[in-house]
Amino acid sequence: MLTCLHVRNIALIEEITLDFHPHLNIFTGETGAGKSMLIDSIQFAIGNRTSKQIIRKGEQCAYVRLTFCDEKGFGIHYLEEQGYPYTEQTIEMERILYVSGRTVYKINGVTCTRQQVKELAALLIDVHGQHEPQSLLDVSTHIGMLDSFGDEAFLDLKERYKTQYERLVAVRQELDRISTDDRKKLQMQDMLEFQINEITACNLKADEEENLKSQYDVLSHAEKILMQCQKAYEALEEGGGHQAGALELVGRATQHIQDVSNINEELGSLHARLLAAEAEMQDITYQMRRFVDQIEYSPELLQEIQTRLDTIYRLKQKYGSSIAEILTYQANCEKELEELLGSTENKEKLEKEVERLEEVLAALAQDLSLKRQAVASAIEVQINEHLHDLQMPHAEFKVAVEVQTSFNRNGQDGVEFLIRTNLGEDMHGLAKIASGGEISRVMLAIKTVLVLGDTIETVIFDEIDTGISGVAAQKVGEKLAVISRMRQVICITHLPQIATMGDQNYLIEKTVVDNHTKTHLSTICEEELQKELCRLMGGLMTESTLKSAKELKETANTYKKGIV
């Protein structure tokens, strides 16, 4: 259960710390005092998305900490699986939101992800918002509500159906993709064959373009290369005229220094360097002659290389920025052509797979439908009992489960909640017959059955009393009191009949201090509660209203003592 809430800089809340009662906690306050901020703070802490506008004006960050005592151990088990530390049964969840938009989540002081916070929170607390009853008017939500009452075997069956259904959708999409008309197939086949043949005819090699460019550069400058290389060769070998070449001169220098190289270490080093220079020059002369001999200027060869480069450039413009990309494109075309040519055979396989999956889904959907009808029958009895308790004595709630012709993600069923609020009337959809107050009571009845069948210890109802008053409000308060004996309940209300049922009451007030508006939350004692009940009953506090408030509280205490 939720034992403590600490809030700092959330909207109009500067800083508060609240301790919660293990049973029924009731929050009341004037309209606009900020009752919704309590729920917003809790939802903020458990990972609901929000904007940085929630941060109190002038502050750098908003902070909320929830402290739970996990008596049933489901949250503790999750912490053990995830490797989070814990002490006894205590679980703390924290969230900080900075004005920069950065968010930090923590579980027991250890930084975690939003997803982990949501997974843990789902085991500890359930929040029913003030607009949730309106979802009953949307028929598409009914099947999800019904399925939430299913046991583990039902949910496992539904998951198996979902897996097969997703497979069917994927196969149908693939079948649609390849089931294009024959004209488009032929057009695509012709285009692919042309592109493949065009690339294949060129017989491209991986490094061909670089080698061709190198040859082209040499051949296009062959005359200049030959002339300059010849001059360099002559300078090395002949020196020009009757003079010795550079190679011969270096050789003489080497011989001269050789005679004295053993006299001094430095002379020996110079001799060695001359020998190396002579050897290097000999190698350069040999390589230069070899390079020159290989050059054979040919206009025809130059034109051939130019034509080949032009061909590669043309292919690059169409199929890729390099030969490697062109070859990859060719491989993809060949694969696509193969799939196209084999589409007939593949289509037959896919059609058989669709038939097989439809048979599997039909069987699973039938099982789902039977289990849904069983669940529907069971909850109809329970919900009707709660509706009768909630001052709707002649109401009859029914879940219509009808098999449809096509499969969907939930099976093959259409589900709608029907109701008859008065004797002699026909059953109709909720949207057609139920008033706002009736919708609230139907939702409370559904949630009561769901909550009592769940393992979550803390349940929050945000203004579940919308549209009701009088005896109906008294019955709603009694129902919340019954639930709170098995679950911790936190409820925001504006009705005295519900407020008086609280085991712990809290007052939400808005004040102005130094031209700054603040929302304050505090626990109230018995005497303060009587004043608050007077306000809820009409606003005026007189001896008569105080007496009525006291009697209302005594009646509530008597009722709660009788709860088994």
XYZ file of C-alpha atoms in Angstrom:
564
model
C 0.000 0.000 0.000
C 0.977 3.649 -0.413
C 2.255 4.900 2.939
C 3.671 8.334 2.104
C 3.621 10.980 -0.634
C 6.188 13.775 -0.841
C 5.642 16.508 -3.453
C 7.775 19.542 -4.239
C 7.154 22.227 -6.885
C 4.256 20.580 -8.715
C 2.004 23.325 -10.158
C 0.676 25.283 -7.139
C 2.120 22.842 -4.586
C 5.279 24.223 -2.997
C 6.045 21.255 -0.745
C 3.891 18.719 1.097
C 4.322 15.371 2.807
C 1.273 13.160 3.368
C 0.965 9.897 5.287
C -1.851 7.597 4.159
C -4.273 5.386 6.074
C -4.265 1.689 5.101
C -8.001 1.771 4.317
C -10.174 4.640 3.001
C -8.473 7.996 2.384
C -10.826 10.827 1.337
C -9.736 14.157 -0.191
C -12.087 17.132 -0.377
C -11.740 20.834 -1.096
C -13.228 23.798 -2.874
C -13.544 23.727 -6.648
C -10.270 25.001 -8.105
C -8.307 24.315 -4.913
C -6.129 21.829 -6.743
C -7.603 18.410 -5.971
C -6.475 17.144 -9.373
C -2.862 18.017 -8.466
C -2.824 15.114 -6.017
C -3.633 12.639 -8.776
C -1.320 14.449 -11.193
C 1.534 14.144 -8.684
C 1.029 10.405 -8.257
C 0.703 9.819 -11.985
C 3.800 11.983 -12.504
C 5.772 9.717 -10.159
C 4.634 6.461 -11.806
C 5.811 7.505 -15.255
C 2.870 9.183 -16.972
C 3.962 11.598 -19.659
C 3.741 15.280 -18.785
C 5.153 18.617 -19.889
C 7.584 20.808 -17.982
C 4.692 23.243 -17.495
C 3.853 21.200 -14.405
C 6.920 22.700 -12.668
C 5.983 25.457 -10.207
C 6.686 28.912 -11.619
C 10.157 30.200 -10.774
C 11.532 26.776 -9.739
C 14.181 24.683 -11.476
C 12.631 21.245 -11.051
C 9.603 19.279 -9.842
C 9.990 16.310 -7.497
C 7.673 13.537 -6.267
C 8.447 10.535 -4.066
C 6.032 7.661 -3.389
C 6.715 5.264 -0.519
C 5.015 1.857 -0.501
C 4.827 -0.982 1.974
C 4.597 -4.050 -0.264
C 2.946 -6.540 2.074
C 2.009 -8.984 -0.705
C 5.540 -8.972 -2.130
C 4.756 -8.629 -5.836
C 6.789 -5.432 -6.113
C 9.648 -6.891 -4.045
C 9.769 -9.880 -6.391
C 10.088 -7.474 -9.335
C 12.968 -5.662 -7.589
C 14.761 -8.980 -7.030
C 14.382 -9.888 -10.704
C 15.722 -6.473 -11.793
C 18.538 -6.400 -9.234
C 17.349 -3.393 -7.193
C 18.123 -3.111 -3.462
C 15.334 -3.002 -0.879
C 14.852 -3.007 2.879
C 12.149 -5.257 4.300
C 8.873 -4.347 2.478
C 9.682 -0.717 1.609
C 9.686 0.512 -1.986
C 10.390 4.126 -2.943
C 9.743 5.567 -6.389
C 11.086 9.028 -7.249
C 10.936 11.312 -10.246
C 12.604 14.657 -10.919
C 11.702 16.816 -13.922
C 14.003 19.756 -14.732
C 13.044 22.906 -16.643
C 15.432 21.724 -19.373
C 13.088 18.766 -19.947
C 15.475 16.184 -18.492
C 13.807 13.558 -16.317
C 15.377 11.285 -13.687
C 13.598 8.211 -12.304
C 14.759 6.274 -9.238
C 13.690 3.084 -7.501
C 14.965 2.801 -3.924
C 17.575 5.451 -4.700
C 18.893 3.746 -7.834
C 18.458 5.467 -11.206
C 16.184 3.496 -13.537
C 14.181 3.785 -16.754
C 10.628 5.054 -17.188
C 9.584 1.612 -18.412
C 10.843 -0.032 -15.203
C 8.915 2.517 -13.119
C 5.716 1.805 -15.052
C 6.181 -1.961 -14.739
C 6.727 -1.714 -10.980
C 3.869 0.761 -10.475
C 1.475 -1.580 -12.297
C 2.052 -4.093 -9.489
C 1.436 -1.593 -6.679
C -1.173 1.017 -7.616
C -4.154 1.470 -9.940
C -5.471 4.938 -10.829
C -9.021 5.402 -12.132
C -9.314 8.905 -13.582
C -12.315 11.216 -13.404
C -12.952 10.930 -17.169
C -12.736 7.128 -17.198
C -16.512 6.516 -16.843
C -16.969 8.182 -20.245
C -14.948 5.376 -21.816
C -17.943 3.127 -21.147
C -19.762 5.024 -23.873
C -17.172 3.866 -26.416
C -18.170 0.338 -27.432
C -14.672 -0.379 -28.764
C -13.329 -0.326 -25.180
C -15.755 -2.953 -23.901
C -13.870 -6.006 -25.138
C -10.696 -4.846 -23.390
C -12.611 -4.289 -20.135
C -14.201 -7.721 -20.378
C -10.872 -9.409 -21.079
C -9.304 -7.742 -18.028
C -11.472 -10.071 -15.924
C -9.963 -13.165 -17.567
C -7.699 -15.502 -15.618
C -4.135 -16.422 -16.491
C -5.230 -19.276 -18.777
C -7.472 -16.889 -20.711
C -4.708 -14.312 -21.105
C -2.301 -17.027 -22.273
C -4.851 -18.190 -24.867
C -5.336 -14.602 -26.020
C -1.566 -14.166 -26.392
C -1.310 -17.343 -28.492
C -4.150 -16.088 -30.687
C -2.418 -12.700 -31.039
C 0.816 -14.360 -32.210
C -0.994 -16.346 -34.912
C -3.075 -13.318 -35.928
C 0.025 -11.172 -36.414
C 1.480 -13.979 -38.538
C -1.697 -14.023 -40.659
C -1.524 -10.255 -41.174
C 2.124 -10.512 -42.258
C 1.403 -13.361 -44.713
C -1.556 -11.491 -46.192
C 0.565 -8.394 -46.667
C 3.222 -10.454 -48.429
C 0.542 -12.069 -50.580
C -0.821 -8.653 -51.533
C 2.679 -7.479 -52.387
C 3.355 -10.239 -54.882
C -0.197 -10.408 -56.222
C 0.193 -7.546 -58.669
C -1.493 -7.827 -62.060
C 0.257 -9.566 -64.971
C 0.933 -6.349 -66.892
C 2.883 -4.858 -63.984
C 4.743 -8.128 -63.548
C 5.806 -8.168 -67.200
C 6.838 -4.508 -67.080
C 8.917 -5.129 -63.998
C 10.423 -8.282 -65.468
C 11.472 -6.486 -68.688
C 13.054 -3.639 -66.755
C 14.965 -5.939 -64.409
C 16.221 -8.143 -67.259
C 17.393 -5.073 -69.225
C 19.289 -3.661 -66.253
C 20.879 -6.999 -65.379
C 21.941 -7.607 -68.986
C 23.334 -4.094 -69.345
C 25.523 -4.474 -66.263
C 26.503 -8.076 -67.065
C 27.559 -7.139 -70.626
C 30.117 -4.674 -69.264
C 31.857 -7.413 -67.243
C 32.924 -5.012 -64.511
C 35.828 -5.783 -62.165
C 36.088 -4.463 -58.628
C 39.311 -2.343 -59.025
C 38.985 -1.783 -62.749
C 38.159 1.927 -62.697
C 41.219 2.892 -60.614
C 43.573 0.847 -62.856
C 42.083 2.359 -66.037
C 42.449 5.888 -64.701
C 46.102 5.213 -63.868
C 46.786 3.845 -67.388
C 44.946 6.771 -68.950
C 47.024 9.310 -67.015
C 50.267 7.671 -68.196
C 49.246 7.249 -71.853
C 47.787 10.745 -72.165
C 51.153 12.178 -71.010
C 53.381 9.566 -72.680
C 55.436 11.986 -74.814
C 56.288 14.233 -71.894
C 57.048 11.274 -69.624
C 59.398 9.700 -72.192
C 61.262 12.982 -72.790
C 61.785 13.809 -69.111
C 62.652 10.247 -68.111
C 65.212 10.077 -70.978
C 66.877 13.284 -69.781
C 66.979 11.976 -66.234
C 68.463 8.685 -67.439
C 71.123 10.482 -69.430
C 72.027 12.647 -66.449
C 72.485 9.543 -64.374
C 74.348 7.451 -66.980
C 76.093 9.825 -69.413
C 76.044 13.305 -67.889
C 75.682 14.958 -71.317
C 78.407 15.496 -73.902
C 81.696 13.852 -72.936
C 81.154 14.355 -69.212
C 80.647 11.517 -66.773
C 77.115 10.810 -65.498
C 75.965 11.195 -61.903
C 76.190 7.472 -61.304
C 79.821 7.363 -62.468
C 80.733 10.410 -60.380
C 79.259 8.865 -57.248
C 81.208 5.687 -58.008
C 84.476 7.663 -58.216
C 83.706 9.429 -54.967
C 83.109 6.098 -53.324
C 86.470 4.749 -54.528
C 88.326 7.856 -53.352
C 86.897 7.769 -49.837
C 87.338 4.008 -49.591
C 91.124 4.402 -49.313
C 90.812 6.398 -46.086
C 87.598 4.949 -44.644
C 89.482 2.802 -42.118
C 91.390 5.725 -40.637
C 88.467 7.455 -38.924
C 85.015 6.327 -37.815
C 83.301 9.327 -39.436
C 85.061 8.622 -42.756
C 83.880 5.028 -42.517
C 80.336 6.271 -42.021
C 80.608 8.559 -45.061
C 81.936 5.675 -47.151
C 78.980 3.506 -46.140
C 76.538 6.258 -47.053
C 78.194 6.675 -50.475
C 77.919 2.951 -51.089
C 74.222 3.116 -50.210
C 73.705 6.153 -52.448
C 75.460 4.417 -55.314
C 73.294 1.321 -54.905
C 70.107 3.456 -54.687
C 71.051 5.397 -57.849
C 71.775 2.138 -59.684
C 68.303 0.844 -58.709
C 66.648 4.134 -59.755
C 68.445 3.996 -63.128
C 67.292 0.398 -63.667
C 63.673 1.131 -62.653
C 63.535 4.250 -64.832
C 64.800 2.368 -67.873
C 62.319 -0.442 -67.193
C 59.430 2.061 -66.820
C 60.365 3.841 -70.047
C 60.646 0.568 -71.953
C 57.123 -0.398 -70.837
C 55.576 2.788 -72.172
C 54.183 2.194 -75.595
C 52.218 5.190 -76.783
C 49.163 4.019 -78.694
C 46.307 6.339 -79.692
C 44.125 3.266 -80.196
C 44.767 1.993 -76.650
C 44.150 5.464 -75.225
C 40.813 5.656 -77.057
C 39.887 2.170 -75.865
C 40.538 3.136 -72.246
C 38.572 6.367 -72.666
C 35.611 4.437 -74.074
C 35.720 1.962 -71.198
C 35.785 4.775 -68.617
C 32.849 6.438 -70.368
C 30.902 3.180 -70.129
C 31.626 2.894 -66.388
C 30.636 6.549 -65.878
C 27.322 5.958 -67.659
C 26.555 2.940 -65.466
C 27.478 4.912 -62.355
C 24.977 7.593 -63.279
C 22.223 4.961 -63.442
C 23.055 2.316 -60.868
C 25.500 3.570 -58.235
C 28.388 5.860 -57.355
C 31.010 3.103 -57.650
C 31.570 -0.253 -59.336
C 30.917 -1.952 -55.994
C 27.502 -0.263 -55.725
C 26.693 -1.152 -59.365
C 27.463 -4.828 -58.691
C 25.350 -4.714 -55.513
C 22.492 -3.199 -57.497
C 22.864 -6.002 -60.052
C 22.675 -8.635 -57.297
C 19.518 -7.023 -55.885
C 17.929 -6.949 -59.332
C 18.728 -10.629 -59.841
C 17.158 -11.454 -56.459
C 14.047 -9.419 -57.243
C 13.759 -11.026 -60.675
C 14.078 -14.457 -59.099
C 11.273 -13.615 -56.650
C 9.160 -12.258 -59.493
C 9.661 -15.350 -61.631
C 8.967 -17.566 -58.637
C 6.006 -15.503 -57.432
C 3.466 -17.942 -58.798
C 4.913 -20.819 -56.789
C 5.410 -18.548 -53.775
C 1.864 -17.241 -54.092
C 0.484 -20.756 -53.892
C 2.541 -21.420 -50.743
C 1.307 -18.214 -49.138
C -2.306 -18.960 -50.018
C -1.974 -22.369 -48.337
C -0.359 -20.687 -45.315
C -3.304 -18.264 -45.093
C -5.728 -21.198 -45.138
C -3.748 -22.976 -42.415
C -3.557 -19.876 -40.213
C -7.264 -19.169 -40.636
C -8.037 -22.699 -39.449
C -5.756 -22.259 -36.423
C -7.246 -18.849 -35.643
C -10.804 -20.138 -36.013
C -10.131 -22.780 -33.360
C -8.391 -20.327 -31.023
C -11.077 -17.681 -31.574
C -13.775 -20.207 -30.742
C -12.008 -21.072 -27.479
C -11.639 -17.369 -26.722
C -15.316 -16.772 -27.417
C -16.412 -19.601 -25.105
C -14.156 -18.346 -22.320
C -15.357 -14.758 -22.848
C -18.957 -15.861 -22.545
C -18.094 -17.691 -19.318
C -16.319 -14.611 -17.951
C -19.235 -12.420 -19.053
C -21.760 -14.624 -17.252
C -19.709 -14.556 -14.069
C -19.194 -10.790 -13.939
C -22.799 -10.051 -14.939
C -23.968 -11.582 -11.668
C -21.375 -9.697 -9.613
C -21.866 -6.342 -11.366
C -25.654 -6.582 -11.031
C -25.258 -7.224 -7.283
C -23.123 -4.113 -6.943
C -25.540 -2.035 -9.071
C -28.397 -3.058 -6.797
C -26.265 -1.986 -3.832
C -25.656 1.356 -5.577
C -29.340 2.370 -5.560
C -30.152 0.849 -8.943
C -32.458 -1.963 -7.671
C -34.075 -2.735 -11.008
C -30.970 -2.421 -13.152
C -29.799 -5.360 -15.202
C -26.341 -5.350 -16.727
C -25.503 -7.726 -19.549
C -22.433 -8.390 -21.674
C -23.319 -9.163 -25.291
C -20.682 -11.360 -26.940
C -21.374 -11.912 -30.639
C -19.232 -13.834 -33.110
C -18.279 -11.781 -36.170
C -17.315 -12.905 -39.665
C -13.750 -11.613 -39.671
C -10.745 -11.986 -37.399
C -9.318 -9.069 -35.441
C -6.600 -8.641 -32.820
C -8.963 -9.784 -30.048
C -10.407 -12.819 -31.766
C -13.665 -13.055 -33.640
C -15.965 -11.452 -31.076
C -17.816 -8.183 -30.854
C -18.496 -7.139 -27.258
C -20.959 -4.528 -26.001
C -22.173 -3.707 -22.507
C -25.967 -3.492 -22.337
C -28.159 -2.226 -19.519
C -31.778 -1.959 -18.484
C -32.259 0.581 -15.694
C -36.018 0.124 -15.172
C -38.403 -2.819 -15.150
C -40.225 -3.461 -18.397
C -37.613 -1.815 -20.591
C -35.544 -3.479 -23.284
C -31.791 -3.898 -23.036
C -29.900 -1.070 -24.740
C -26.325 0.079 -25.171
C -25.023 2.265 -22.341
C -24.712 5.340 -24.539
C -28.409 5.195 -25.459
C -29.970 4.907 -22.035
C -27.658 5.591 -19.095
C -27.432 9.020 -17.431
C -24.180 10.515 -16.138
C -24.875 9.293 -12.604
C -25.790 5.823 -13.841
C -22.618 5.654 -15.922
C -20.542 6.512 -12.828
C -22.232 3.762 -10.815
C -21.844 1.208 -13.611
C -18.137 2.057 -13.803
C -17.808 1.764 -10.003
C -19.548 -1.619 -10.090
C -17.211 -2.830 -12.865
C -14.149 -1.476 -11.057
C -15.282 -3.055 -7.782
C -15.422 -6.506 -9.370
C -12.083 -5.883 -11.118
C -10.320 -4.506 -8.033
C -11.509 -7.269 -5.729
C -10.303 -9.842 -8.234
C -6.889 -8.196 -8.600
C -3.733 -8.289 -6.468
C -2.986 -4.547 -6.519
C -3.106 -3.153 -2.967
C -3.764 0.559 -3.673
C -6.656 1.903 -5.753
C -7.295 5.574 -6.527
C -10.726 6.885 -7.567
C -10.748 10.432 -8.902
C -14.300 11.845 -8.559
C -16.105 8.549 -9.137
C -19.231 10.324 -7.797
C -19.904 12.478 -10.881
C -23.619 12.951 -11.523
C -24.931 11.300 -8.348
C -26.440 12.582 -5.101
C -28.741 11.633 -2.250
C -29.182 7.963 -1.417
C -27.136 6.930 -4.477
C -24.195 8.925 -3.115
C -24.627 7.199 0.257
C -24.483 3.810 -1.446
C -21.351 4.769 -3.395
C -19.690 5.780 -0.129
C -20.661 2.480 1.448
C -19.293 0.586 -1.548
C -15.961 2.400 -1.258
C -15.873 1.561 2.448
C -16.388 -2.124 1.644
C -13.600 -2.093 -0.961
C -11.257 -0.306 1.474
C -11.450 -3.197 3.919
C -9.683 -5.362 1.338
C -7.687 -2.719 -0.553
C -6.272 0.680 0.296
C -8.521 3.279 -1.367
C -7.698 6.909 -2.113
C -10.684 8.917 -3.307
C -11.348 12.529 -4.320
C -14.966 13.559 -3.813
C -17.277 16.549 -3.490
C -20.103 14.660 -1.756
C -20.558 14.587 2.052
C -22.047 11.078 1.960
C -18.750 9.761 0.582
C -16.457 12.076 2.556
C -17.946 10.916 5.860
C -16.908 7.314 5.127
C -13.197 8.169 5.241
C -10.910 6.501 7.754
C -8.630 9.477 7.204
C -9.777 12.747 5.646
C -7.615 15.354 3.955
C -8.447 18.944 3.081
C -7.088 20.618 -0.037
C -6.959 24.405 0.203
C -5.616 27.218 -1.957
C -4.024 30.240 -0.273
C -2.227 33.404 -1.372
C 1.016 34.318 0.406
C 3.113 37.307 -0.712
C 1.228 37.475 -4.006
C 1.967 33.804 -4.697
C -0.795 31.173 -4.859
C -0.148 27.900 -3.060
C -2.087 24.669 -2.688
C -1.948 23.111 0.763
C -2.951 19.556 1.724
C -3.395 18.460 5.325
C -5.127 15.841 7.438
C -8.164 17.047 9.358
C -9.490 16.004 12.743
C -13.053 15.039 13.650
C -14.108 18.616 14.435
C -12.577 19.971 11.203
C -14.253 17.169 9.265
C -17.669 18.221 10.591
C -17.027 21.757 9.313
C -15.957 20.387 5.936
C -19.087 18.231 5.782
C -21.155 21.351 6.440
C -19.462 23.055 3.506
C -20.098 20.043 1.267
C -23.755 19.947 2.307
C -24.403 23.548 1.352
C -21.726 25.875 2.541
C -23.383 27.365 5.626
C -22.243 26.209 9.050
C -25.087 26.399 11.559
C -26.099 24.378 14.566
C -28.452 22.475 12.301
C -25.849 21.653 9.647
C -23.270 20.766 12.322
C -25.778 18.409 13.885
C -26.508 16.873 10.482
C -22.768 16.493 9.802
C -22.271 14.794 13.170
C -25.176 12.437 12.546
C -23.843 11.654 9.061
C -20.467 10.730 10.511
C -22.015 8.603 13.273
C -24.089 6.751 10.673
C -20.961 6.136 8.600
C -19.052 4.834 11.634
C -21.899 2.492 12.476
C -21.974 1.168 8.917
C -18.216 0.589 8.842
C -18.312 -1.336 12.108
C -20.762 -3.723 10.498
C -18.521 -4.487 7.523
C -17.216 -8.046 7.769
